[in-house]
Short mmCIF file of C-alpha atoms in Angstrom, two decimals:
data_model
loop_
_atom_site.label_atom_id
_atom_site.label_comp_id
_atom_site.label_asym_id
_atom_site.label_seq_id
_atom_site.Cartn_x
_atom_site.Cartn_y
_atom_site.Cartn_z
CA MET O 1 -101.16 -84.16 -181.11
CA ALA O 2 -100.35 -87.82 -180.45
CA ARG O 3 -96.76 -88.94 -179.94
CA VAL O 4 -95.97 -91.63 -182.52
CA LEU O 5 -93.22 -94.22 -182.15
CA VAL O 6 -92.16 -96.25 -185.20
CA LEU O 7 -90.30 -99.47 -184.42
CA PHE O 8 -88.70 -100.62 -187.67
CA ALA O 9 -87.56 -104.25 -187.81
CA HIS O 10 -85.85 -105.55 -190.95
CA PRO O 11 -82.85 -107.90 -190.72
CA ALA O 12 -81.93 -107.67 -194.42
CA GLN O 13 -82.25 -104.04 -195.40
CA ARG O 14 -81.52 -103.04 -199.00
CA PRO O 15 -81.27 -99.39 -200.05
CA ALA O 16 -83.85 -99.76 -202.82
CA SER O 17 -86.39 -101.85 -200.94
CA ILE O 18 -89.90 -100.65 -200.25
CA ASN O 19 -89.46 -101.07 -196.49
CA THR O 20 -86.27 -99.00 -196.51
CA SER O 21 -88.00 -96.29 -198.54
CA MET O 22 -90.88 -96.28 -196.06
CA ALA O 23 -88.42 -96.03 -193.18
CA ARG O 24 -86.72 -93.02 -194.77
CA ARG O 25 -90.08 -91.27 -195.05
CA ALA O 26 -90.91 -91.99 -191.43
CA GLN O 27 -87.57 -90.60 -190.28
CA GLN O 28 -88.32 -87.27 -191.96
CA LEU O 29 -91.58 -86.63 -190.13
CA ALA O 30 -91.78 -84.13 -187.30
CA GLY O 31 -93.36 -85.45 -184.16
CA VAL O 32 -92.59 -89.06 -185.07
CA THR O 33 -89.89 -91.00 -183.22
CA PHE O 34 -88.20 -93.52 -185.50
CA VAL O 35 -86.20 -96.46 -184.14
CA ASP O 36 -84.42 -99.06 -186.27
CA ILE O 37 -84.20 -101.87 -183.72
CA TYR O 38 -81.79 -103.97 -185.80
CA ALA O 39 -79.41 -100.99 -185.91
CA GLU O 40 -79.74 -100.41 -182.16
CA TYR O 41 -79.48 -104.04 -181.11
CA PRO O 42 -77.38 -105.94 -183.67
CA ARG O 43 -76.48 -108.49 -180.99
CA PHE O 44 -80.07 -108.79 -179.74
CA ASP O 45 -79.09 -107.28 -176.37
CA ILE O 46 -82.25 -105.22 -175.96
CA ASP O 47 -82.22 -102.47 -173.34
CA ILE O 48 -85.55 -103.31 -171.73
CA GLU O 49 -85.81 -100.22 -169.52
CA ARG O 50 -85.09 -97.89 -172.44
CA GLU O 51 -87.67 -99.58 -174.63
CA GLN O 52 -90.29 -99.46 -171.88
CA ARG O 53 -89.61 -95.74 -171.36
CA ARG O 54 -90.08 -95.22 -175.08
CA LEU O 55 -93.44 -96.93 -174.95
CA LEU O 56 -94.56 -94.87 -171.97
CA ASP O 57 -93.49 -91.67 -173.75
CA HIS O 58 -95.65 -92.32 -176.83
CA ASP O 59 -99.35 -92.66 -177.58
CA VAL O 60 -99.24 -94.62 -180.84
CA ILE O 61 -96.89 -97.56 -181.45
CA VAL O 62 -96.15 -98.50 -185.07
CA PHE O 63 -94.51 -101.82 -185.87
CA GLN O 64 -93.02 -101.71 -189.37
CA PHE O 65 -91.62 -104.94 -190.76
CA PRO O 66 -91.70 -107.46 -193.61
CA LEU O 67 -93.48 -110.70 -192.80
CA PHE O 68 -90.78 -113.33 -192.24
CA TRP O 69 -91.91 -116.94 -192.26
CA TYR O 70 -95.44 -115.86 -191.33
CA SER O 71 -94.31 -113.88 -188.31
CA THR O 72 -92.43 -110.81 -187.18
CA PRO O 73 -88.65 -110.78 -187.72
CA ALA O 74 -86.78 -112.50 -184.90
CA LEU O 75 -85.55 -109.36 -183.14
CA LEU O 76 -89.05 -107.88 -183.01
CA LYS O 77 -90.32 -111.12 -181.50
CA GLN O 78 -87.56 -110.94 -178.90
CA TRP O 79 -88.46 -107.30 -178.30
CA GLN O 80 -92.05 -108.38 -177.56
CA ASP O 81 -90.89 -111.21 -175.30
CA LEU O 82 -88.63 -109.01 -173.20
CA VAL O 83 -90.12 -105.52 -173.26
CA LEU O 84 -93.80 -106.40 -172.82
CA GLU O 85 -93.07 -108.18 -169.59
CA TYR O 86 -95.42 -109.19 -166.82
CA GLY O 87 -95.85 -106.41 -164.31
CA PHE O 88 -95.25 -103.77 -166.99
CA ALA O 89 -97.45 -104.49 -169.97
CA HIS O 90 -99.78 -107.09 -168.52
CA GLY O 91 -100.79 -108.70 -165.26
CA PRO O 92 -102.89 -107.37 -162.38
CA HIS O 93 -100.53 -104.45 -161.75
CA GLY O 94 -98.99 -104.12 -165.19
CA LYS O 95 -101.36 -102.32 -167.49
CA LYS O 96 -99.01 -99.41 -168.11
CA LEU O 97 -99.71 -99.35 -171.83
CA ALA O 98 -103.48 -99.48 -171.59
CA GLY O 99 -105.28 -97.00 -173.78
CA LYS O 100 -102.50 -96.59 -176.33
CA GLN O 101 -102.96 -97.45 -180.01
CA ALA O 102 -100.82 -99.84 -182.04
CA ILE O 103 -100.66 -100.61 -185.74
CA ALA O 104 -98.54 -102.99 -187.79
CA CYS O 105 -97.25 -101.83 -191.18
CA ILE O 106 -96.39 -105.01 -193.01
CA THR O 107 -95.10 -106.03 -196.42
CA THR O 108 -95.49 -109.59 -197.67
CA GLY O 109 -93.95 -111.64 -200.44
CA GLY O 110 -97.21 -113.38 -201.28
CA SER O 111 -100.21 -111.84 -202.99
CA ILE O 112 -103.50 -111.21 -201.23
CA ARG O 113 -104.88 -114.31 -203.00
CA ASP O 114 -102.05 -116.37 -201.51
CA TYR O 115 -103.46 -115.40 -198.12
CA SER O 116 -106.81 -117.12 -198.53
CA HIS O 117 -108.24 -120.58 -198.00
CA ASP O 118 -107.75 -121.28 -201.70
CA GLY O 119 -104.31 -119.69 -201.90
CA GLY O 120 -100.83 -121.04 -201.37
CA ASN O 121 -100.76 -120.11 -197.69
CA LYS O 122 -104.19 -121.70 -197.07
CA HIS O 123 -105.30 -119.16 -194.48
CA PRO O 124 -106.43 -115.54 -194.48
CA PHE O 125 -103.85 -112.91 -193.67
CA SER O 126 -105.63 -111.99 -190.44
CA LEU O 127 -104.65 -115.34 -188.93
CA PHE O 128 -100.96 -114.66 -189.44
CA VAL O 129 -101.28 -111.33 -187.65
CA LEU O 130 -103.33 -112.78 -184.79
CA PRO O 131 -100.39 -113.46 -182.39
CA LEU O 132 -99.29 -109.82 -182.57
CA ARG O 133 -102.86 -108.58 -182.32
CA GLN O 134 -103.57 -110.75 -179.28
CA THR O 135 -100.35 -109.59 -177.62
CA ILE O 136 -101.26 -105.95 -178.14
CA GLU O 137 -104.81 -106.42 -176.91
CA LEU O 138 -103.69 -108.38 -173.84
CA CYS O 139 -101.62 -105.32 -172.98
CA GLY O 140 -104.76 -103.20 -173.08
CA MET O 141 -103.86 -101.37 -176.26
CA THR O 142 -106.08 -100.89 -179.28
CA PHE O 143 -104.86 -102.84 -182.31
CA LEU O 144 -105.70 -100.97 -185.50
CA PRO O 145 -106.04 -102.89 -188.78
CA PRO O 146 -102.59 -103.46 -190.29
CA PHE O 147 -101.40 -101.32 -193.18
CA VAL O 148 -100.38 -103.95 -195.69
CA LEU O 149 -98.62 -104.20 -199.03
CA HIS O 150 -98.90 -107.68 -200.48
CA ALA O 151 -96.54 -109.10 -203.12
CA ALA O 152 -94.07 -106.34 -202.32
CA ASN O 153 -91.32 -107.89 -204.43
CA HIS O 154 -93.54 -108.37 -207.46
CA ILE O 155 -95.60 -105.22 -207.86
CA ASP O 156 -94.90 -102.50 -210.41
CA SER O 157 -92.95 -99.39 -209.51
CA THR O 158 -96.03 -97.16 -209.58
CA SER O 159 -97.86 -99.27 -206.99
CA ALA O 160 -94.74 -99.38 -204.84
CA LYS O 161 -94.36 -95.62 -205.05
CA ILE O 162 -98.00 -95.06 -204.05
CA HIS O 163 -97.59 -97.27 -201.00
CA VAL O 164 -94.37 -95.55 -199.92
CA GLU O 165 -95.90 -92.09 -200.39
CA THR O 166 -99.03 -93.08 -198.46
CA TYR O 167 -97.08 -94.27 -195.43
CA PRO O 168 -96.22 -90.77 -194.12
CA ILE O 169 -99.85 -89.76 -194.68
CA LEU O 170 -100.89 -92.61 -192.39
CA LEU O 171 -98.32 -91.60 -189.75
CA GLU O 172 -99.34 -87.96 -189.93
CA GLY O 173 -102.98 -88.95 -189.58
CA LEU O 174 -102.18 -90.97 -186.48
CA ARG O 175 -100.07 -88.12 -185.11
CA ASP O 176 -102.64 -85.43 -185.81
CA GLY O 177 -105.72 -87.48 -184.96
CA SER O 178 -107.13 -86.74 -188.40
CA LEU O 179 -107.87 -90.34 -189.36
CA ASP O 180 -111.35 -91.72 -188.85
CA ILE O 181 -110.25 -94.49 -186.49
CA GLY O 182 -113.84 -95.68 -186.16
CA ALA O 183 -114.00 -96.34 -189.90
CA LEU O 184 -110.62 -98.08 -189.88
CA ARG O 185 -111.42 -100.45 -187.04
CA HIS O 186 -114.08 -102.26 -189.07
CA ARG O 187 -111.53 -103.41 -191.67
CA GLU O 188 -109.30 -106.48 -191.47
CA GLN O 189 -106.46 -104.60 -193.13
CA ILE O 190 -105.93 -101.34 -194.91
CA THR O 191 -104.04 -100.46 -198.07
CA ALA O 192 -102.89 -97.27 -199.72
CA VAL O 193 -106.09 -97.30 -201.79
CA ASP O 194 -108.23 -97.62 -198.65
CA LEU O 195 -106.51 -94.63 -197.06
CA ALA O 196 -107.01 -92.54 -200.20
CA GLU O 197 -110.73 -93.41 -200.23
CA LEU O 198 -111.01 -92.62 -196.54
CA ALA O 199 -109.32 -89.25 -197.05
CA ASP O 200 -111.71 -88.44 -199.93
CA SER O 201 -114.69 -89.42 -197.80
CA GLN O 202 -113.54 -87.20 -194.93
CA GLU O 203 -113.06 -84.24 -197.31
CA THR O 204 -116.55 -84.79 -198.75
CA ASN O 205 -118.10 -84.88 -195.29
#
């Protein structure tokens, strides 16, 4: 059983938001360590040694956040800058995270069409995730396709509920090793629908 660490980063949490609902689900799962980094470090004074110990103690790192101005929220960026330091996460003698898996669970305000060459953001979504992906891969970790919900503030309640209810299934699959990681790695991103299809395929096989 893999040890899963969820790092939740949301500077403007609302009780009824999709991200908050996802976070509540993650907190309820056995074998999953949940950390709300904005709650732990409201003044951005990150305890680097504690965060590095957390990384060493887990096999799968989950970054859960809403996309803010095409990037991670500010505290999560600072967390990357400070915690993934040279000599620990990268460098000739710093590959202490090599072999671990990482996945980003992201909600966006724009639709999937907005994240295209013809859309309002003029670039595919994968380009906006590239800095995080490159960071993870430089540290020797495997970056799994992000679990994404586009247009999170505009979808109907049924779609939102499906996404929230699929999130713990994803975390459990990562924890239990029951997800077909090989099938996932060929995708640019995954959605709740993709995970349902993958689960059906695995049951059929």
